[in-house]
Short mmCIF file of C-alpha atoms in Angstrom, two decimals:
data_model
loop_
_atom_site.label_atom_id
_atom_site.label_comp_id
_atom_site.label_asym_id
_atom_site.label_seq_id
_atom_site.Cartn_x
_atom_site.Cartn_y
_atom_site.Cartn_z
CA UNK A 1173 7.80 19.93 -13.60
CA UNK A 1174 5.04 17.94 -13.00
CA UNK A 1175 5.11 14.70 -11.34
CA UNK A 1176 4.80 11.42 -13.31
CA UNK A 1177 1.61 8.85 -13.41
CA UNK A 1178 2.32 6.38 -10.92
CA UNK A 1179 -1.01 4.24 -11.26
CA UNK A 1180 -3.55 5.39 -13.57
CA UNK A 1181 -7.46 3.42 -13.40
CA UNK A 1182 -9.77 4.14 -16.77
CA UNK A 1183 -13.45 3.36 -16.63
CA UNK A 1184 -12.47 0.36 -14.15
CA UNK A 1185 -15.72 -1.81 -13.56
CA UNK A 1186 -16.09 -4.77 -10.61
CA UNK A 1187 -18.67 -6.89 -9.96
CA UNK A 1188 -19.19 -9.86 -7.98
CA UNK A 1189 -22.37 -12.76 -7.85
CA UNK A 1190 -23.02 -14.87 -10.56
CA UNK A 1191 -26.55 -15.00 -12.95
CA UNK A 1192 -29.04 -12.62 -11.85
CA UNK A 1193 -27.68 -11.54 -8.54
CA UNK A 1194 -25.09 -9.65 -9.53
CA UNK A 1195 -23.39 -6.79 -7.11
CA UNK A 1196 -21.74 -4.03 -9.16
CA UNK A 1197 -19.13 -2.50 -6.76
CA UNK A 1198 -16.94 -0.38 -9.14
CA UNK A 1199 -18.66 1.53 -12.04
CA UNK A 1200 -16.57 2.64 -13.90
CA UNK A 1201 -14.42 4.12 -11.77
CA UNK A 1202 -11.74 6.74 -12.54
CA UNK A 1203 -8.47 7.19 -10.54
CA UNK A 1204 -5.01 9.00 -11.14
CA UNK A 1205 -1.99 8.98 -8.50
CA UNK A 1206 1.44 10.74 -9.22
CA UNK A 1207 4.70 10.02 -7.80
CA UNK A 1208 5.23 12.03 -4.25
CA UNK A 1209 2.32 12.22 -3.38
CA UNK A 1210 0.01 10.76 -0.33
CA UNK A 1211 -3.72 10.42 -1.22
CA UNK A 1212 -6.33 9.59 0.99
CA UNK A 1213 -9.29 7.05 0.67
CA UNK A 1214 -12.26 8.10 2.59
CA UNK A 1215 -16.00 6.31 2.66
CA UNK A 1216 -18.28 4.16 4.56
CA UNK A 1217 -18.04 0.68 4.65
CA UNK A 1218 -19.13 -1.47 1.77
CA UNK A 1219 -18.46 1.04 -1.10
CA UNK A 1220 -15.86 -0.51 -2.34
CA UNK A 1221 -12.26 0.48 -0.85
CA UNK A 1222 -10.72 -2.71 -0.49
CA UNK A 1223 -12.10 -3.77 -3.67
CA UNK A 1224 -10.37 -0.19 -5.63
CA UNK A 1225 -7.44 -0.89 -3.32
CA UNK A 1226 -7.34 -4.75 -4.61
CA UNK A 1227 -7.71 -4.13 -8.28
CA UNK A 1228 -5.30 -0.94 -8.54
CA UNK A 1229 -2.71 -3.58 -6.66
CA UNK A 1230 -3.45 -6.05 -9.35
CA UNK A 1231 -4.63 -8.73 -6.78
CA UNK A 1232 -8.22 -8.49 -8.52
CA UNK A 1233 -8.73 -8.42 -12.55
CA UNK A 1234 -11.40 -5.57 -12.91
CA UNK A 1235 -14.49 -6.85 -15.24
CA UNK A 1236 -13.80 -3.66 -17.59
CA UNK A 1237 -11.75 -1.15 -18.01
CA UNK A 1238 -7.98 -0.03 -17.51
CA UNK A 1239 -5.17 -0.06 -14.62
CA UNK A 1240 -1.69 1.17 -15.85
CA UNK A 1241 1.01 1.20 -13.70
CA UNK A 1242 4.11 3.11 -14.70
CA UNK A 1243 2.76 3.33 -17.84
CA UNK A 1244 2.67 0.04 -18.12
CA UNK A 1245 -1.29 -1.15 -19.42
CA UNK A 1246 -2.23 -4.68 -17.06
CA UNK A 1247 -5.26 -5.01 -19.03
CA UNK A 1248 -3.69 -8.18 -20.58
CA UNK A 1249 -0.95 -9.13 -18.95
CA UNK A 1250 -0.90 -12.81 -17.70
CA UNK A 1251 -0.56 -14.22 -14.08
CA UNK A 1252 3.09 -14.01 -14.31
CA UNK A 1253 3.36 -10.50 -15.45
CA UNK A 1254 0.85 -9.32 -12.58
CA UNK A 1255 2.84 -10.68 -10.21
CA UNK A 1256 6.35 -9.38 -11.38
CA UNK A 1257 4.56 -5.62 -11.63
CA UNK A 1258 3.65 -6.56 -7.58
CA UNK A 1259 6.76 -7.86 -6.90
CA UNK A 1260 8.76 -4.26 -8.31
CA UNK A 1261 6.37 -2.06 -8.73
CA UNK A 1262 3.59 -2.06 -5.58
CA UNK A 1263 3.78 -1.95 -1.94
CA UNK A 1264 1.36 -3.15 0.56
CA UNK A 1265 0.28 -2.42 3.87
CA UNK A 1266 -2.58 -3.80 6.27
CA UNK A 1267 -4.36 -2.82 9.10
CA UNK A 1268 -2.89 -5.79 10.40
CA UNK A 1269 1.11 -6.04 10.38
CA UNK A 1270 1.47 -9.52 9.21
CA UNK A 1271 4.84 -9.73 9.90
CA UNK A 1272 6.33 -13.15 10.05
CA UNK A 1273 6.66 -14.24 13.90
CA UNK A 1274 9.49 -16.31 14.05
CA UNK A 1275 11.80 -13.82 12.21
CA UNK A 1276 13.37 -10.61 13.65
CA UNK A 1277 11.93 -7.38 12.23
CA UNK A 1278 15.46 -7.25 9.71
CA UNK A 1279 14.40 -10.02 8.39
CA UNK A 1280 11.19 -9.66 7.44
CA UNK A 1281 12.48 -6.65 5.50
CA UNK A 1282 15.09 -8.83 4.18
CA UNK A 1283 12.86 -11.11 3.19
CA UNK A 1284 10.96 -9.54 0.24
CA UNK A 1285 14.07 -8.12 -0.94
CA UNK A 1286 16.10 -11.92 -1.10
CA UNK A 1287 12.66 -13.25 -2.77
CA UNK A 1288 13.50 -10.64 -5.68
CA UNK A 1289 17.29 -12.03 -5.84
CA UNK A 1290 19.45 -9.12 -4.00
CA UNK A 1291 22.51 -10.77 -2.27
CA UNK A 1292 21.73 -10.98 1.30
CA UNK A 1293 24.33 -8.54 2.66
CA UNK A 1294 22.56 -6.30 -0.01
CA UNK A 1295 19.41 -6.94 1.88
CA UNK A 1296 20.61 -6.34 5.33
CA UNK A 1297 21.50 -3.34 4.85
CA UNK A 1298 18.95 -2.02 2.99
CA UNK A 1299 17.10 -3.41 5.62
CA UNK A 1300 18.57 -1.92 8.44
CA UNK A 1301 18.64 1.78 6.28
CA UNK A 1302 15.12 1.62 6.26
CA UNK A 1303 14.43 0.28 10.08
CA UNK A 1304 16.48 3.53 10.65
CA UNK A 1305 14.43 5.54 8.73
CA UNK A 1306 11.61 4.16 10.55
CA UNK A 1307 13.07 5.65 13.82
CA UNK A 1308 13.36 1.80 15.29
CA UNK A 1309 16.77 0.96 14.33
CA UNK A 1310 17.32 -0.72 17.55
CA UNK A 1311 14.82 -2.54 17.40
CA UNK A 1312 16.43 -4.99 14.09
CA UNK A 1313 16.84 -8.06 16.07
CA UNK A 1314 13.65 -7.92 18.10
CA UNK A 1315 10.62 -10.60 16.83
CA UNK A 1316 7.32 -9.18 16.30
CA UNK A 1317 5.67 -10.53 19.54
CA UNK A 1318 8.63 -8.26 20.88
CA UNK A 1319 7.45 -4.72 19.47
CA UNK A 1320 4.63 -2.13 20.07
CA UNK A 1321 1.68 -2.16 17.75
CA UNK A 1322 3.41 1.33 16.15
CA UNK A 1323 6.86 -0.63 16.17
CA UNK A 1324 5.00 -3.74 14.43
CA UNK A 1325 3.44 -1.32 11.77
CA UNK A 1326 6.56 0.44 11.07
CA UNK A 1327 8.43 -2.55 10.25
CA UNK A 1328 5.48 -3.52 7.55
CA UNK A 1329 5.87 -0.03 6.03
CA UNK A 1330 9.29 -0.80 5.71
CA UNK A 1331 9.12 -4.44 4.21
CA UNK A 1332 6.62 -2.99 2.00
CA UNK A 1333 8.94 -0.53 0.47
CA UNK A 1334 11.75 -2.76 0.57
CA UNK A 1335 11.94 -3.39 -3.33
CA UNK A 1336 11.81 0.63 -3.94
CA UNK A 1337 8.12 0.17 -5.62
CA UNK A 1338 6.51 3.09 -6.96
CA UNK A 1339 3.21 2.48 -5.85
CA UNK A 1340 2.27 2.25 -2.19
CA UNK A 1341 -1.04 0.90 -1.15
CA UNK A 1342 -2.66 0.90 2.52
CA UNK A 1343 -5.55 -0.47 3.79
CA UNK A 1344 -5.98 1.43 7.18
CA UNK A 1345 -2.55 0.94 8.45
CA UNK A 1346 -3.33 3.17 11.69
CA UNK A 1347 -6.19 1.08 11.93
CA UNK A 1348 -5.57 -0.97 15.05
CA UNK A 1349 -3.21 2.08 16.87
CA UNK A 1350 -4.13 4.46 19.42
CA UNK A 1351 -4.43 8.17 18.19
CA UNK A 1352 -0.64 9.22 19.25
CA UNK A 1353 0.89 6.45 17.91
CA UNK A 1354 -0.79 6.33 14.36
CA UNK A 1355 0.45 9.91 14.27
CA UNK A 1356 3.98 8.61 14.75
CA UNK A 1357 3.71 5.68 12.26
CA UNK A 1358 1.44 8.30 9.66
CA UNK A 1359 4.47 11.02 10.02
CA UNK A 1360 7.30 8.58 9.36
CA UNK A 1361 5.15 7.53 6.20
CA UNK A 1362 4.70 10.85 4.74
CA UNK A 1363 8.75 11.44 5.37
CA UNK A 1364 9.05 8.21 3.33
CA UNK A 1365 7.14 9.31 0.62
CA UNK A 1366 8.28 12.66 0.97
CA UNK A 1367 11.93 11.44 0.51
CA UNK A 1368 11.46 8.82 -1.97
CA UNK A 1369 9.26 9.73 -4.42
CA UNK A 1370 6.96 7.45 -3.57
CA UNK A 1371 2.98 7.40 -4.77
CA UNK A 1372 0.69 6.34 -1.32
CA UNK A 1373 -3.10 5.35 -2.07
CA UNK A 1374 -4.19 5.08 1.92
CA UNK A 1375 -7.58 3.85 2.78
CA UNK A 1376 -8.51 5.19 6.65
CA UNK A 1377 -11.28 6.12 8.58
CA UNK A 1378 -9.42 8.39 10.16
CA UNK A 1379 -10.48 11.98 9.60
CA UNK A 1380 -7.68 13.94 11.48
CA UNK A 1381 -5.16 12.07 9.12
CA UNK A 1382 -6.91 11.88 6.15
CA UNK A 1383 -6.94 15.89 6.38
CA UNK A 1384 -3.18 15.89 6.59
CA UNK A 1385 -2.78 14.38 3.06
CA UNK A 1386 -2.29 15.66 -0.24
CA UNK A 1387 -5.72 14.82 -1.43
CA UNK A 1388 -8.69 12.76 -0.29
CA UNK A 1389 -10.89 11.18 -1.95
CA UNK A 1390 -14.18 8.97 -1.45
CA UNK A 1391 -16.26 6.32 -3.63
CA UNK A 1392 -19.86 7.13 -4.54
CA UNK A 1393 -22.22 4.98 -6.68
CA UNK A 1394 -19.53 2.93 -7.38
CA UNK A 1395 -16.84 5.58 -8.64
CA UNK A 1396 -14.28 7.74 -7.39
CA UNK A 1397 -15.15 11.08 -6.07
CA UNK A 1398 -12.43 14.14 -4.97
CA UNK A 1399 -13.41 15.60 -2.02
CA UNK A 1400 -12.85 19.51 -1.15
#
């Protein structure tokens, strides 16, 4: 059976400047990623990753064109909407964790999760299931400035996946981490999507990880390329 359309980009176009000097980024750019599977985003700086990554997460409007999430169409949706789809729908990770310092790594999972309106013993444990998963469960009550860079990233991949989105974008989460230890946080990401059905958009310059995915692809002359 095949697997369903997680996030779905038609024709999108982006441009930024005003008047005359205008700076086309995405032209028309075509994109499909399913549920289960981990697909990499591979190209030079300045071609438009973060932008692609920004606009198929909703946090940009594109100038033209179509994102559809879920089968949902965005197209016209208003600020509200957008942010509900976020909210349920779309995970985030950065190269840098951004946890919050003066909580403990459960409860910056928590946190999303109680923002959405689960009870908070819901939360916890969910929470705690996932720091598990993660391979740091005994780690919960530590603060950020207490964990490892991998720890640190772990616990964002799990507060991003907190509300069970379907979509998971990354924006060279192994970014800051030493080789060894982005292959730790990289294979306890694939089990997550592996496991969960999850669909992973991952932006990385990494080569030796980008090969490990389902897919990769790049961005040329503004749209989206799949590469061999």
């Amino acid at each position: 059976m095949t697997a369903r359309v997680a996030l779905q980009l038609s024709g999108v176009e982006r441009h930024y400047g005003q008047g005359e000097t205008l700076l086309a980024i995405l032209k028309g750019a075509d994109f499909t990623l399913r549920s289960g599977e981990i697909v990499a985003l591979v190209a030079p700086s300045g071609t438009g990753k973060s932008t692609l990554l920004h606009v198929a997460g909703l946090l940009e409007r594109p100038d033209a064109g179509e994102v559809v999430i879920n089968g949902q169409s965005c197209a016209h949706l208003n600020d509200e909407q957008r942010t509900a789809i976020r909210r349920n729908e779309i995970g985030f990770v950065y190269q840098f964790h951004h946890l919050l310092p003066e909580f403990s790594a459960l409860e910056n999972i928590m946190m999303p999760q109680l923002i959405a309106g689960l009870p908070k013993a819901e939360a916890r444990v969910r929470a705690a299931q996932l720091l598990d998963y993660m391979r740091i469960g005994p780690r919960a009550e530590h603060r950020p400035s207490e964990l490892s860079g991998g720890e640190q990233q772990r616990v964002a991949i799990a507060r991003a996946v907190a509300n069970a989105p379907l979509v998971l974008l990354a924006d060279e989460p192994t970014g800051n981490l030493d080789p060894e230890t982005a292959g730790y946080v990289f294979e306890a990401l694939q089990a997550l999507v592996r496991q969960s059905g999850l669909a992973a958009l991952i932006a990385t310059h990494n080569h030796d990880l980008a090969a490990l995915m389902d897919r990769r692809v790049t961005i040329e002359d503004g749209k989206v390329r799949e590469l061999g």
